[in-house]
Coordinates of C-alpha atoms in Angstrom, one line a residue:
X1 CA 106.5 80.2 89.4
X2 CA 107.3 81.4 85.6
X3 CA 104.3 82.8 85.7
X4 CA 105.0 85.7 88.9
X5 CA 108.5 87.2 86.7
X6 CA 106.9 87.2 83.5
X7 CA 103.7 89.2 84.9
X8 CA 106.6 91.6 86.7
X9 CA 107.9 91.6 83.3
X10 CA 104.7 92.7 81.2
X11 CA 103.2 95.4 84.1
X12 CA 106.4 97.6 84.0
X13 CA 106.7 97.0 80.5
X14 CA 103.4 98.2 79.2
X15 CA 104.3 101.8 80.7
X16 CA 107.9 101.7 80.6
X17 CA 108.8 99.9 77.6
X18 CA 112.2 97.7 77.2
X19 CA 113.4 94.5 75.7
X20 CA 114.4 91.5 77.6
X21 CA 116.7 88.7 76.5
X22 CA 116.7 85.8 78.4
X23 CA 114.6 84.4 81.4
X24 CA 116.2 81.5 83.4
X25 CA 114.4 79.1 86.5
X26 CA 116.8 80.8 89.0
X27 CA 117.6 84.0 87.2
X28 CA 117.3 86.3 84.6
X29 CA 119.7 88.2 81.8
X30 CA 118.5 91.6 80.3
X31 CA 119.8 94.2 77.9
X32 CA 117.8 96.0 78.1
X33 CA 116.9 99.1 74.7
X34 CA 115.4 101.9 76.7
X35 CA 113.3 104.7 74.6
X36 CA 114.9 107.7 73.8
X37 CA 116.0 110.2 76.5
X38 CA 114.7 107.0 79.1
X39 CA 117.8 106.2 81.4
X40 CA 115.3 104.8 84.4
X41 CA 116.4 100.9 84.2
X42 CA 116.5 101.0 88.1
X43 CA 112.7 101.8 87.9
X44 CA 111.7 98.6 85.8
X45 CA 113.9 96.4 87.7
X46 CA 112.4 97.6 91.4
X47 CA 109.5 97.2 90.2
X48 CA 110.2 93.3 88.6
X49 CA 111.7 92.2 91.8
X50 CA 108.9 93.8 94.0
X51 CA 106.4 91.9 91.9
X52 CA 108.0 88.6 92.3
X53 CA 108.9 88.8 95.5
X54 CA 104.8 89.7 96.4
X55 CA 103.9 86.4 94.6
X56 CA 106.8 84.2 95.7
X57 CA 108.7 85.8 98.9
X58 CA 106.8 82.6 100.6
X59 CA 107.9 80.0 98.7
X60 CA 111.6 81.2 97.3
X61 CA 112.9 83.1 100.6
X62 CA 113.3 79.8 102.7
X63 CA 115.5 80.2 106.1
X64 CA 117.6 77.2 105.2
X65 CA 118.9 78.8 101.9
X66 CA 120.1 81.5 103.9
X67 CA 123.9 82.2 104.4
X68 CA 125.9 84.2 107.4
X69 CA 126.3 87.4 105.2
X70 CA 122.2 87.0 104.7
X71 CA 121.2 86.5 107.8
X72 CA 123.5 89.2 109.0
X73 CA 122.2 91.8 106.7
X74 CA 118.4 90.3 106.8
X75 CA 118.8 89.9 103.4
X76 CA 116.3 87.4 101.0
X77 CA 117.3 84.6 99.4
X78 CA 115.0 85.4 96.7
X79 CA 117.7 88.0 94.7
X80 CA 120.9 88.4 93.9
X81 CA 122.7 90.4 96.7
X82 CA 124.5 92.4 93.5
X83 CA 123.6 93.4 90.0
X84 CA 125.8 93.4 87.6
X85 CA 125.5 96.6 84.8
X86 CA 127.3 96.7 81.6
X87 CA 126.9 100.2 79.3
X88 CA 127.6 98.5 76.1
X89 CA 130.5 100.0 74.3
X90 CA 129.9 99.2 70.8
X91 CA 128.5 96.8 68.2
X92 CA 130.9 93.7 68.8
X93 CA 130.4 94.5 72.8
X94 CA 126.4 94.1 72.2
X95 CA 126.7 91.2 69.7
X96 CA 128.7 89.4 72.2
X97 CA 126.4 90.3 75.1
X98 CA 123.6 88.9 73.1
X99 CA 125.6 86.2 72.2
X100 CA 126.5 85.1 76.0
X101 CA 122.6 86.3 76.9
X102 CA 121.3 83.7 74.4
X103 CA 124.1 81.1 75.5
X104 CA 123.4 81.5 79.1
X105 CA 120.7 78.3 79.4
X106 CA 123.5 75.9 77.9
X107 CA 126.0 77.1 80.1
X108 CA 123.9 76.0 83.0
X109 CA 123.0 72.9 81.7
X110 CA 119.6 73.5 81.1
X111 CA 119.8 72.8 77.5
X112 CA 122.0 71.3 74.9
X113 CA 121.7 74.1 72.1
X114 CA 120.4 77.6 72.5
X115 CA 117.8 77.2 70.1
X116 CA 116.4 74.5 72.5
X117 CA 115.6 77.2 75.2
X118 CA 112.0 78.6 74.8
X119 CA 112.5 81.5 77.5
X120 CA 114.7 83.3 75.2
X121 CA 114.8 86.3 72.3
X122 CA 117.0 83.7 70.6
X123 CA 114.1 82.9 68.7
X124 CA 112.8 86.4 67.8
X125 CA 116.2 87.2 66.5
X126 CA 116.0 84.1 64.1
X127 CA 112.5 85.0 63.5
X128 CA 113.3 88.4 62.4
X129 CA 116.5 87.2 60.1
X130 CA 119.2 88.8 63.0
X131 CA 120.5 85.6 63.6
X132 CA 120.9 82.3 61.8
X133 CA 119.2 79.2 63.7
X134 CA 122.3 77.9 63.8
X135 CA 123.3 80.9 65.8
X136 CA 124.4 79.8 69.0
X137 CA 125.5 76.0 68.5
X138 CA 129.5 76.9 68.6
X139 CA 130.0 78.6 71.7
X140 CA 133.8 78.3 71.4
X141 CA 134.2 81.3 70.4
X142 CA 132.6 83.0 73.9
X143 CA 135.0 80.8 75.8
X144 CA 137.4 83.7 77.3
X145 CA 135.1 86.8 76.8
X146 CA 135.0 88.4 79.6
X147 CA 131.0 89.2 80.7
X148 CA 131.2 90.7 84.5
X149 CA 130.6 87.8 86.2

């Protein structure tokens, strides 16, 4: 199954380039560095979730997942009904998405330390001196922030 959103992931991005951040088993995180004079996120995301619904729509959009509100709407359980978009402000606004982006696996108990998550930048970051590799293990200091969800 990791296989289907990481394919998604490299077709859009060998023609429309971006970064992503963190990929979870039932969801993914992005901030996402467009080129220069490149605004067209909604472009590489259509085409993410159309390429991962083609491979998996049989196995993720099961009838008993599905709610009131989805079946009213014929909606698939495979995606989030919403997206939630951020423009990121400023430098402490994007260190503190990062920071909640790399954070994310612990939060859902999927880990115990951020650095123990392979599906991550985290380790590119380290890799490339951005963060220390003990970046992530006090995630006091995100309690409060306030991240759109």
């Amino acid at each position: 199954m990791r296989s289907a959103p990481r394919e998604a992931i490299g077709t859009i991005r060998s023609t429309h380039p971006f970064l992503i951040e963190a990929l979870l088993p039932d969801h993914m995180h992005a901030l996402w560095t467009l080129p220069l004079g490149d605004e067209d996120f909604s472009h590489r995301r259509r085409v993410i979730k159309r390429r991962v619904t083609q491979r998996c729509q049989t196995r993720l959009n099961r009838p008993e997942w599905m709610n009131g509100r989805r079946k009213k709407r014929n909606l698939s359980t495979l995606w989030q009904h919403r997206i939630r978009e951020h423009l990121i402000r400023d430098e402490a606004d994007f260190n503190r998405h990062i920071d909640y982006i790399h954070w994310n696996p612990v939060k859902h108990g999927y880990v115990a330390q951020v650095s123990h998550w392979p599906y991550s930048s985290f380790h590119r970051y380290v890799k490339q001196g951005w963060l220390p590799a003990s970046s992530g293990s006090n995630v006091e200091s995100l309690n409060g922030a306030h991240f759109g969800e």
